[in-house]
Tab-separated table of C-alpha atoms in Angstrom:
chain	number	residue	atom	x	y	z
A	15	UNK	CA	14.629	-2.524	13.790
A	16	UNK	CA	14.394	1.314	12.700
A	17	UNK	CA	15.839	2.514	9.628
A	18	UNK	CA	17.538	6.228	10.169
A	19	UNK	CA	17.558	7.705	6.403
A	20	UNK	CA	19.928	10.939	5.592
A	21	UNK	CA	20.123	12.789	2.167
A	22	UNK	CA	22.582	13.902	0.248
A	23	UNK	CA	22.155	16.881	-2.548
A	24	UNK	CA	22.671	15.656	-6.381
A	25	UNK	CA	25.223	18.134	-6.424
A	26	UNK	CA	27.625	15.600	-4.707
A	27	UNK	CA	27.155	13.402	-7.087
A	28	UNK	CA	27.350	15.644	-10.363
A	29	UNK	CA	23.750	14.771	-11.527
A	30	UNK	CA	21.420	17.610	-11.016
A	31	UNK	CA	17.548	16.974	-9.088
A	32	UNK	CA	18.887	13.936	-7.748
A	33	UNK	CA	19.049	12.287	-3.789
A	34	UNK	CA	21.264	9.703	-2.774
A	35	UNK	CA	20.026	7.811	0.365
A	36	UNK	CA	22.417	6.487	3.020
A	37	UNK	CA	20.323	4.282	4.958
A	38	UNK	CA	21.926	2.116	8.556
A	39	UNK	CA	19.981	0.495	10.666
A	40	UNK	CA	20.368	0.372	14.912
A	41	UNK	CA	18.343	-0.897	17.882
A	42	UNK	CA	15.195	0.901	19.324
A	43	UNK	CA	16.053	1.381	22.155
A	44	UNK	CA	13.812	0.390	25.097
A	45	UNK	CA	11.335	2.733	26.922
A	46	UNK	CA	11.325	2.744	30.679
A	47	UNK	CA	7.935	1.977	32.214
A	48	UNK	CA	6.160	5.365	32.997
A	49	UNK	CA	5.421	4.189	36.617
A	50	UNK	CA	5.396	0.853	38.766
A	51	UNK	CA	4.613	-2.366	36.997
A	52	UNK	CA	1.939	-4.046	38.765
A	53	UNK	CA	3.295	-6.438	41.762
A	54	UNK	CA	6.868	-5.024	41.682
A	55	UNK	CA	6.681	-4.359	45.600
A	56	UNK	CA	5.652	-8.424	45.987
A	57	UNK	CA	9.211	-10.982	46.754
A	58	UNK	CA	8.819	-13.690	44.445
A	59	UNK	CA	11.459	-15.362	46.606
A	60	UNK	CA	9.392	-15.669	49.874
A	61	UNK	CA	6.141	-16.357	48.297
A	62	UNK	CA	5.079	-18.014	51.612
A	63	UNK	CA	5.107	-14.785	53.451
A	64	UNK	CA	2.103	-13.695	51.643
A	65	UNK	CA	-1.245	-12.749	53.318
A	66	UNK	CA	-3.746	-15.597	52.409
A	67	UNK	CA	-7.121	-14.868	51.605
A	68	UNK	CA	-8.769	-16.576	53.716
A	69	UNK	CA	-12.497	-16.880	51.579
A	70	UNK	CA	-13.774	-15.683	48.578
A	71	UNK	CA	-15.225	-12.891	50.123
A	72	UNK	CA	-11.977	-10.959	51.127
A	73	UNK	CA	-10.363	-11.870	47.637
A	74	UNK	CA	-13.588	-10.169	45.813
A	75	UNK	CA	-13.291	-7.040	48.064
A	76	UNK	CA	-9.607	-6.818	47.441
A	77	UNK	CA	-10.320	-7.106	43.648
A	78	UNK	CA	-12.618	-4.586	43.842
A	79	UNK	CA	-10.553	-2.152	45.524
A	80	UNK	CA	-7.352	-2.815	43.145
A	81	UNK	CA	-9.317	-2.617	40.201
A	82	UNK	CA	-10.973	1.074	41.799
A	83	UNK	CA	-7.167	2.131	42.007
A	84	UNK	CA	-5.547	5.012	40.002
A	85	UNK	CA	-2.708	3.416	37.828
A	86	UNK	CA	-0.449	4.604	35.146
A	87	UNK	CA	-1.117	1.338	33.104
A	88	UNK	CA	-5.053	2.301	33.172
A	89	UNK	CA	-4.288	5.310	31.142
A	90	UNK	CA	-1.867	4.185	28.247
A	91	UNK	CA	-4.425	4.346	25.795
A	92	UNK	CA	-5.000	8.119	26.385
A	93	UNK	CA	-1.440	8.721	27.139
A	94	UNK	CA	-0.597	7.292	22.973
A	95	UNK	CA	-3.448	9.309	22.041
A	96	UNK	CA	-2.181	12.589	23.205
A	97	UNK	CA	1.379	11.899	21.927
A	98	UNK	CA	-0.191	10.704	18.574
A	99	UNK	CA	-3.661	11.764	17.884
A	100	UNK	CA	-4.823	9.483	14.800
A	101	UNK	CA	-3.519	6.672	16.805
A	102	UNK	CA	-6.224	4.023	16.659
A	103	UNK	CA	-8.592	6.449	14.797
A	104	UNK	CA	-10.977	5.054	13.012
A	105	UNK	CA	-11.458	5.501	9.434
A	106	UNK	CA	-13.984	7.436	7.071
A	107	UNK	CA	-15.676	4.990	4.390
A	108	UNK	CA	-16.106	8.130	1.615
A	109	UNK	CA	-16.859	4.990	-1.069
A	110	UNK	CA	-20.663	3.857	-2.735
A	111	UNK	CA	-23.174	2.203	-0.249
A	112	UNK	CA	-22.589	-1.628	-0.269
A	113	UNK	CA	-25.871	-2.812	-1.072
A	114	UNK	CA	-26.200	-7.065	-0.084
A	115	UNK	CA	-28.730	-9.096	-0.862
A	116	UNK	CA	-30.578	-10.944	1.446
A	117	UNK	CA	-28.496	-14.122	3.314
A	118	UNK	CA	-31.608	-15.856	2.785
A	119	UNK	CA	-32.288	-15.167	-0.613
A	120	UNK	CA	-28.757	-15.696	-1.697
A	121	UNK	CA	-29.013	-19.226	-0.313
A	122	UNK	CA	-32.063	-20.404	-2.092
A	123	UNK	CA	-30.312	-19.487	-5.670
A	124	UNK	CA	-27.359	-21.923	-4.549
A	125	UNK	CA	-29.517	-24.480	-3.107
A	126	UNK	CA	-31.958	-24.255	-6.429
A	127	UNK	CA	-28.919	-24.043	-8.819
A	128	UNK	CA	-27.301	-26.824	-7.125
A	129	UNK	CA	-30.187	-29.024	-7.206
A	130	UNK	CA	-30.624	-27.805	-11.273
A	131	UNK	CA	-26.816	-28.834	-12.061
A	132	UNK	CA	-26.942	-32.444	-10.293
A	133	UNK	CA	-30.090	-33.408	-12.498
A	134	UNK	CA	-27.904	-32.375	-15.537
A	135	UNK	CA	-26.918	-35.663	-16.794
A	136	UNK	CA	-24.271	-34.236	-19.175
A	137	UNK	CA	-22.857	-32.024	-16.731
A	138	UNK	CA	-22.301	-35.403	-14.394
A	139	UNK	CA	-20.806	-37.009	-17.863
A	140	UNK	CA	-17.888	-34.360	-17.802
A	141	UNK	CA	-17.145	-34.004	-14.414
A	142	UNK	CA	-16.949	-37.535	-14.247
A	143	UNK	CA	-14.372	-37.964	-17.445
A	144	UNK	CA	-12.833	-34.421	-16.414
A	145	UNK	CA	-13.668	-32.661	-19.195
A	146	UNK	CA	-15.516	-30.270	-17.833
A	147	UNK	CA	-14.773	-26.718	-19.315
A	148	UNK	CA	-15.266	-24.089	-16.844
A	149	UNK	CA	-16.043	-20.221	-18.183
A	150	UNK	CA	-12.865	-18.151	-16.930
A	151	UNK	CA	-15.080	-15.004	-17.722
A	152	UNK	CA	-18.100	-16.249	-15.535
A	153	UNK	CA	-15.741	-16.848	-12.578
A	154	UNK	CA	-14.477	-13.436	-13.226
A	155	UNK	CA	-17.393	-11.747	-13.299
A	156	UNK	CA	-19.078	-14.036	-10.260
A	157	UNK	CA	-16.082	-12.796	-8.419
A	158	UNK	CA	-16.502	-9.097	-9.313
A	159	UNK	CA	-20.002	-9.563	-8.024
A	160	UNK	CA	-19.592	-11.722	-4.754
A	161	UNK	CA	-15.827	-11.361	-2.918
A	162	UNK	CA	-13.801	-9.083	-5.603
A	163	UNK	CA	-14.723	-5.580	-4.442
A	164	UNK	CA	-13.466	-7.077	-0.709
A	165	UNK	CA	-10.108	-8.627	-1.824
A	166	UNK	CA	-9.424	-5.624	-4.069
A	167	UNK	CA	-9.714	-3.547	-1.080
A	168	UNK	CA	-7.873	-5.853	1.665
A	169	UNK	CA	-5.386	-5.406	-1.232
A	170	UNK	CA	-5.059	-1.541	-1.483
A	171	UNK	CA	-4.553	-2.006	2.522
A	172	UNK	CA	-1.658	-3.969	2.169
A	173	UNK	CA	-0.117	-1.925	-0.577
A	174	UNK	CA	-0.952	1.079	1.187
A	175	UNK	CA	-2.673	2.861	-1.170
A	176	UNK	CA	-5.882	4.741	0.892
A	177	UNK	CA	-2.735	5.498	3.588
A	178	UNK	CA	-0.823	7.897	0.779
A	179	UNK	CA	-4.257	8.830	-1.451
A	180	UNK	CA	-6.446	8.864	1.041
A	181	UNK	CA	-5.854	9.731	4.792
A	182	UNK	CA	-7.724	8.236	7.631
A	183	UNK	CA	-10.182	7.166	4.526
A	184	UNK	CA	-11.018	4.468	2.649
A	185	UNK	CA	-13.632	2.933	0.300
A	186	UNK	CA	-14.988	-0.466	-1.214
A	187	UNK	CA	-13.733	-0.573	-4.843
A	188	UNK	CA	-17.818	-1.834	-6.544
A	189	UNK	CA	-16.720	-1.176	-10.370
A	190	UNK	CA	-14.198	-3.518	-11.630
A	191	UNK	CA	-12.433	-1.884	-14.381
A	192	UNK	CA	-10.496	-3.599	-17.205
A	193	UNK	CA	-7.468	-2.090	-18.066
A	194	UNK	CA	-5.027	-2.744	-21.021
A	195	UNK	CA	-1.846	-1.898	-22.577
A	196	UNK	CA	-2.555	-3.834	-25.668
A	197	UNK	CA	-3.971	-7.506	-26.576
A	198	UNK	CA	-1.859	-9.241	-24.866
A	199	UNK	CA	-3.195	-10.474	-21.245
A	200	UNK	CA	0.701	-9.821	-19.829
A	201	UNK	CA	-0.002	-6.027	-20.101
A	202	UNK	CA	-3.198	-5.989	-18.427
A	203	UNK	CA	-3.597	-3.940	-14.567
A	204	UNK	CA	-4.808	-5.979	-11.831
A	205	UNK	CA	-4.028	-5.141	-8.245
A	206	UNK	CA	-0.225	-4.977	-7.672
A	207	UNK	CA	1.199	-6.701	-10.541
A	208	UNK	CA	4.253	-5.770	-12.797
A	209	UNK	CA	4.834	-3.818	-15.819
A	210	UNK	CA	7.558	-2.284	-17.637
A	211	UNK	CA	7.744	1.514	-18.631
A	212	UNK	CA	7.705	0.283	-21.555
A	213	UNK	CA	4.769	-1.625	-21.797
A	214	UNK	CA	2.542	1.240	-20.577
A	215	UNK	CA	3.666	3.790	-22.841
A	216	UNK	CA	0.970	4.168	-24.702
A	217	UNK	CA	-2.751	5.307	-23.165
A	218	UNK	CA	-4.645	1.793	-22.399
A	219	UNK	CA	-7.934	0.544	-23.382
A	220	UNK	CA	-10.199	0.970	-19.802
A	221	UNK	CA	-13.967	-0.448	-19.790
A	222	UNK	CA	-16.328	-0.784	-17.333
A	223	UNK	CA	-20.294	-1.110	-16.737
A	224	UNK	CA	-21.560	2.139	-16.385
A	225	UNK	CA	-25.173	3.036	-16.472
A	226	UNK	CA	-26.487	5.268	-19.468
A	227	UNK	CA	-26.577	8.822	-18.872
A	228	UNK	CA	-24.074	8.202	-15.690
A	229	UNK	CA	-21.120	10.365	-15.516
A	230	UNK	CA	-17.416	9.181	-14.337
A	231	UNK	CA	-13.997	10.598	-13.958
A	232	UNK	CA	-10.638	8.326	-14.352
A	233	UNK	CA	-7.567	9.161	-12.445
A	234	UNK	CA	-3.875	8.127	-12.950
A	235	UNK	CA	-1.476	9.019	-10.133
A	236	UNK	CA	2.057	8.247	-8.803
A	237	UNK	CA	2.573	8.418	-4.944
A	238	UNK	CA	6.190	7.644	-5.099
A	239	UNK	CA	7.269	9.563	-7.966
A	240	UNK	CA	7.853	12.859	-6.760
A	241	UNK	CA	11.123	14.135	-6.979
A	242	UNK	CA	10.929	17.167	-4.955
A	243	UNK	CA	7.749	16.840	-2.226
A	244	UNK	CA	7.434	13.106	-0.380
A	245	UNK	CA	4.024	14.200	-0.031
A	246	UNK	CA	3.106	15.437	-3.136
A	247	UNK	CA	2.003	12.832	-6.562
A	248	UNK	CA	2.606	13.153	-9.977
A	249	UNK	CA	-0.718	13.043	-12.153
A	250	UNK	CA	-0.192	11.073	-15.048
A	251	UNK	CA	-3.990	10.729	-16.841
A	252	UNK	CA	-6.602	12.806	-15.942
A	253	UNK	CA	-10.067	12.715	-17.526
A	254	UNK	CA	-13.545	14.007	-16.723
A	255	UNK	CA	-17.095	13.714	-17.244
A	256	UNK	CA	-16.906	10.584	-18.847
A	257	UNK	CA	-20.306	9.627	-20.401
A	258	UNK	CA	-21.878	6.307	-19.384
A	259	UNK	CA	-18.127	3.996	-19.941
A	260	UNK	CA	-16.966	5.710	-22.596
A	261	UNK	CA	-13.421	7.034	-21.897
A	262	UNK	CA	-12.421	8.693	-25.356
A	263	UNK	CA	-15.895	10.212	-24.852
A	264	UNK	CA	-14.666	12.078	-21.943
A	265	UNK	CA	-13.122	15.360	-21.311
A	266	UNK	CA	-9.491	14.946	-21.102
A	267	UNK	CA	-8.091	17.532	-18.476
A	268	UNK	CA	-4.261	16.172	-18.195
A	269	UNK	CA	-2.957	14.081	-21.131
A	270	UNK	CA	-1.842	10.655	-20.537
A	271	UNK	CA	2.160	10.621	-19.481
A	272	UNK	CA	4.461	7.187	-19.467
A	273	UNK	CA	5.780	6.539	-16.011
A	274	UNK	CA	8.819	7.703	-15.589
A	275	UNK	CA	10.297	5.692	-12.240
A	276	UNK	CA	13.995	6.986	-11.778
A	277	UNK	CA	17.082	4.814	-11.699
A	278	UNK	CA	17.848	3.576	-8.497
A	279	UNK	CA	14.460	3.970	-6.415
A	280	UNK	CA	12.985	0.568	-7.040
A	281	UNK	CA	8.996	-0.019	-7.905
A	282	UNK	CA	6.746	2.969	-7.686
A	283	UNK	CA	2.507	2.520	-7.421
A	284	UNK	CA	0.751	3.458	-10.135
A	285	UNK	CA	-2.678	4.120	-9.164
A	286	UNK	CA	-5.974	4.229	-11.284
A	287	UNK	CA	-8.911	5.788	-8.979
A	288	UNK	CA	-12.838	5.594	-11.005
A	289	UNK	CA	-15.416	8.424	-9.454
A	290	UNK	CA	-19.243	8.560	-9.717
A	291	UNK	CA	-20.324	11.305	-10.370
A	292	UNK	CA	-23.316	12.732	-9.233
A	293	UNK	CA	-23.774	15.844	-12.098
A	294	UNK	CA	-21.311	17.386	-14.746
A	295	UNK	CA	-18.362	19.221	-13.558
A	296	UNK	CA	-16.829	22.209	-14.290
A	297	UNK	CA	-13.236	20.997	-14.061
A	298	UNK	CA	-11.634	24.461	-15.655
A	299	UNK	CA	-9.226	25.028	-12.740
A	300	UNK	CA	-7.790	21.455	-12.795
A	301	UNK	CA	-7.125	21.657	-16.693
A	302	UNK	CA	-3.384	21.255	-18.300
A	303	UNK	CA	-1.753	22.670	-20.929
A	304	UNK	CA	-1.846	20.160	-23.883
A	305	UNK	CA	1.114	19.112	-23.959
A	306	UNK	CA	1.741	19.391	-20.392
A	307	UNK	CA	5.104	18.765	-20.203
A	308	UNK	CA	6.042	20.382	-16.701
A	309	UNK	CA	6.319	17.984	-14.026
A	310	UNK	CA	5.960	21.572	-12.460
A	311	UNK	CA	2.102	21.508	-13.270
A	312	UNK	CA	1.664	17.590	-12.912
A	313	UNK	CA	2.202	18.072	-9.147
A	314	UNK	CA	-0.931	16.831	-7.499
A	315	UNK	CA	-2.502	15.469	-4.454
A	316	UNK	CA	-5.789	13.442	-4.941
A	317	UNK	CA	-6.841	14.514	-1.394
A	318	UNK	CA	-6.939	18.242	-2.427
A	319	UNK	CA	-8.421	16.930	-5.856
A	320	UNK	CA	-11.147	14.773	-3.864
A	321	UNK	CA	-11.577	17.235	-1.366
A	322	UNK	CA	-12.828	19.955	-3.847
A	323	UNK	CA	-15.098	17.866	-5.985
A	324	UNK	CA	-16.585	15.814	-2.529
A	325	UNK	CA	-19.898	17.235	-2.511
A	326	UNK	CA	-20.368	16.005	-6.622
A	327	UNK	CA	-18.130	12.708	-6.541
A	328	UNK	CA	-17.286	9.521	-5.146
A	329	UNK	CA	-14.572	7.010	-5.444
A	330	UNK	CA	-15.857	3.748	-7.173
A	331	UNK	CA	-13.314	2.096	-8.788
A	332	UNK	CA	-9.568	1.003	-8.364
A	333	UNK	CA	-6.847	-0.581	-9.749
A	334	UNK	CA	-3.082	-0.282	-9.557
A	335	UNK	CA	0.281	-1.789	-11.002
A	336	UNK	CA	3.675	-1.529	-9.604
A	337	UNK	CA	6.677	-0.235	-12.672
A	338	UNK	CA	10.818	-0.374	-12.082
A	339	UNK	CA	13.427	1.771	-13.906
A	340	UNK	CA	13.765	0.647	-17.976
A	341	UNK	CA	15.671	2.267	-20.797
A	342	UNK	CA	12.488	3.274	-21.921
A	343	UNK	CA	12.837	6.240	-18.656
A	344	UNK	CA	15.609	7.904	-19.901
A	345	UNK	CA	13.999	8.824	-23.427
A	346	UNK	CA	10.912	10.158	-21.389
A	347	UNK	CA	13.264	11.786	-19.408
A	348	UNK	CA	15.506	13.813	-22.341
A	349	UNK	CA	13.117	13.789	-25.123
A	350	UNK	CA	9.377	13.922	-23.596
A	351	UNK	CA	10.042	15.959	-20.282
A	352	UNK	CA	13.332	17.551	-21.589
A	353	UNK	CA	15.258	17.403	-18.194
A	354	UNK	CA	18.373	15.545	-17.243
A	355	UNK	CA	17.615	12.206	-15.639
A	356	UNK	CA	18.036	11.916	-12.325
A	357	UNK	CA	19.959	9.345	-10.607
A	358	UNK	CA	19.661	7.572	-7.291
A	359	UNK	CA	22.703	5.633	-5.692
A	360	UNK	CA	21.883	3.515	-2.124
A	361	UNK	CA	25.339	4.267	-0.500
A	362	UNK	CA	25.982	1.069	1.778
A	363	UNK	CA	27.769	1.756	4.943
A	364	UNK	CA	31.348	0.477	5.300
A	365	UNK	CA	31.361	-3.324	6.402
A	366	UNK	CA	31.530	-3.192	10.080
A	367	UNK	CA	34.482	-5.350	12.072
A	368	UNK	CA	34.660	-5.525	15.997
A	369	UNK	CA	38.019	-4.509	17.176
A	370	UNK	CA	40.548	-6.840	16.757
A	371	UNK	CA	41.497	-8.899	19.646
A	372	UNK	CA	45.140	-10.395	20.257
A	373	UNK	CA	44.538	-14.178	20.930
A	374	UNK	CA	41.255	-14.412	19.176
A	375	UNK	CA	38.668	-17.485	20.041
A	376	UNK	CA	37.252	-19.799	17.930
A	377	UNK	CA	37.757	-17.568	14.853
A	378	UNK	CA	38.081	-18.167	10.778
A	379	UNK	CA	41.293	-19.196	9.952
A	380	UNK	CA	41.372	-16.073	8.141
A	381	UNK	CA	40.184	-13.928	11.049
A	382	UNK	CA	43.156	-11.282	10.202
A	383	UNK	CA	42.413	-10.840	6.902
A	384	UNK	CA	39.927	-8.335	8.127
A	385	UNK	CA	42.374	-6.240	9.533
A	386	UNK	CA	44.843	-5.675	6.685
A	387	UNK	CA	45.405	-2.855	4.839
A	388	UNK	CA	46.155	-4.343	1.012
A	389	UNK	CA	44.121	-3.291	-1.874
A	390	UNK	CA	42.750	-6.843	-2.409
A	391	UNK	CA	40.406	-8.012	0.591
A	392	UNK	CA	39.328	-11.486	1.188
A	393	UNK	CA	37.385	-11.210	3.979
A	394	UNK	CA	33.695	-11.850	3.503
A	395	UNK	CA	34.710	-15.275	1.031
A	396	UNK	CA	34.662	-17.328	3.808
């Protein structure tokens, strides 16, 4: 199925900056082959007919010359590539080296700390009674070290996060960071989950291991905010030459803005990108008013951002949370950004009924109730 998408000005609908989308759904419809498919001129009917061959010899040197033989087929891969030139490109890793250990290595420490945990007698105890504690923080932090930068990235994939940040580039995310809105462990951002406007209203507590004397900058964008550009983002935190992992530390070039995810558009990515950087920045053309209150000057685009700072940057770290429409919005909206709130309505198309037949066939006994013209319809009940 495609999905054919038209847009409607706010004016329609008496709410100013605002789209409604009116979205229907039809068949692709199929391609015709460019050329012959391959043994179209044999009859499958008189298969008998057929020259035999009649030793190996003749069927290699028929092979041979069939396989030789200009065919459309032969050049589909170059025909998609002119019509779409990314097609099957492959991407740019623009992340840290992955340094591994040796294989070898790594499986002496398991075979040495496996032998060291079976001659623990007290560790058998547990395990056999099942009461055996096991450190949530150590698995965490074996998993940050072994698998986690992986999964976090097979994760950005599926969300699509390097397609919109990061075209035809991608990177392995080596710094976990911890991220949260406030004690609680429900407020925390992991890699896709779900919060509330309202619980990230306030700037969140971010840590990470950082080397001393290193240098960092954090990033908060919105792909799917925009209101005006599909390919433009809204920046919502933006800070700079961060000293070793000390955020407050750093040099605060955008100040940190709620999300704002307007009524009616469903759950927008919010997107926390950690660089390395290599030296300190001078980031005086990417500096905000304070309070920058213009979603005017919050228009971004961390490919232009990443593109300018390449040469003294790289991404390390990621993390992302997906946020809905709360009453919490509207206040940003009228009190923080001082704008009208706009509003998006999904218009579904009437409810479609094949013409009506005379004598119809093995029908709802209320087949004609789809046909009449009173206020009150019942059709759809049954």
């Amino acid at each position: 199925m495609a999905l054919r998408t038209a847009l409607r000005t706010g004016a329609d609908l008496g709410v100013n900056n605002a789209r409604t989308f009116i979205t229907t759904a039809f068949l692709r419809r199929l391609v015709p082959p460019l050329g012959p498919m391959p043994n179209e001129e044999l009859d499958s009917t008189d298969l008998e007919s057929l020259e035999k061959y009649r030793s190996y010899t003749r069927y290699l040197r028929k092979a041979e010359e069939a396989r030789n033989k200009p065919a459309w087929w032969k050049t589909y891969r170059s025909y998609v590539e002119k019509q779409d030139p990314e097609h099957a490109a492959e991407k740019v890793d623009i992340g840290l080296p992955y340094l591994r250990q040796s294989r070898l290595k790594e499986v002496k420490e398991r075979t040495q700390l496996m032998k060291d945990k079976k001659k623990d007698a007290e560790l058998e105890r547990a395990s056999r009674l099942r009461t055996l504690k096991v450190s949530l923080e150590r698995v965490q932090e074996e998993w940050g070290k072994s698998s986690g930068p992986f999964h976090i990235k097979r994760l950005a994939e599926h969300y699509g996060v390097f397609r919109d940040l990061f075209p035809m580039a991608h990177f392995l995310p080596q710094v976990l960071m911890q991220i949260s809105y406030s004690q609680d462990n429900g407020t925390q951002v992991h890699y896709g989950n779900r919060l509330t406007p309202t619980e990230a209203a306030s700037v969140p507590q971010i840590s990470f291991e950082a080397e001393e004397g290193s240098l960092w900058t954090l990033m908060l964008t919105c792909p799917d905010e925009h209101l005006l550009d599909n390919e433009a983002e809204y920046v919502h935190w933006l800070v700079g030459n961060i000293p070793g992992g000390s955020v407050q530390a750093g040099e605060e070039l955008c100040h940190y803005l709620p999300p704002f995810p307007a009524k009616g558009t469903g759950f927008h990515r919010y997107v926390y990108v950690l660089f390395k950087q290599e030296a300190r920045i001078d980031f005086q053309e990417d500096v905000r008013t304070t309070p920058c209150l213009s979603l005017a000057e919050r228009s971004f685009k961390t490919l232009d951002f990443y593109r300018k700072h390449q040469e003294a940057m790289t991404p390390a770290g990621l993390a992302f949370f997906q946020s809905q429409w709360d009453d919490s919005v509207s206040d940003t909206f009228h009190h923080t950004l001082n704008m009208r709130e706009p509003v998006f309505e999904f218009i579904r198309p009437p409810v479609y009924h094949p013409p009506q037949v005379k004598h119809p066939h093995r029908q709802p006994l209320r087949y004609l109730d789809r046909y009449r013209n009173g206020k009150e319809h019942t059709y759809g009940i049954y």
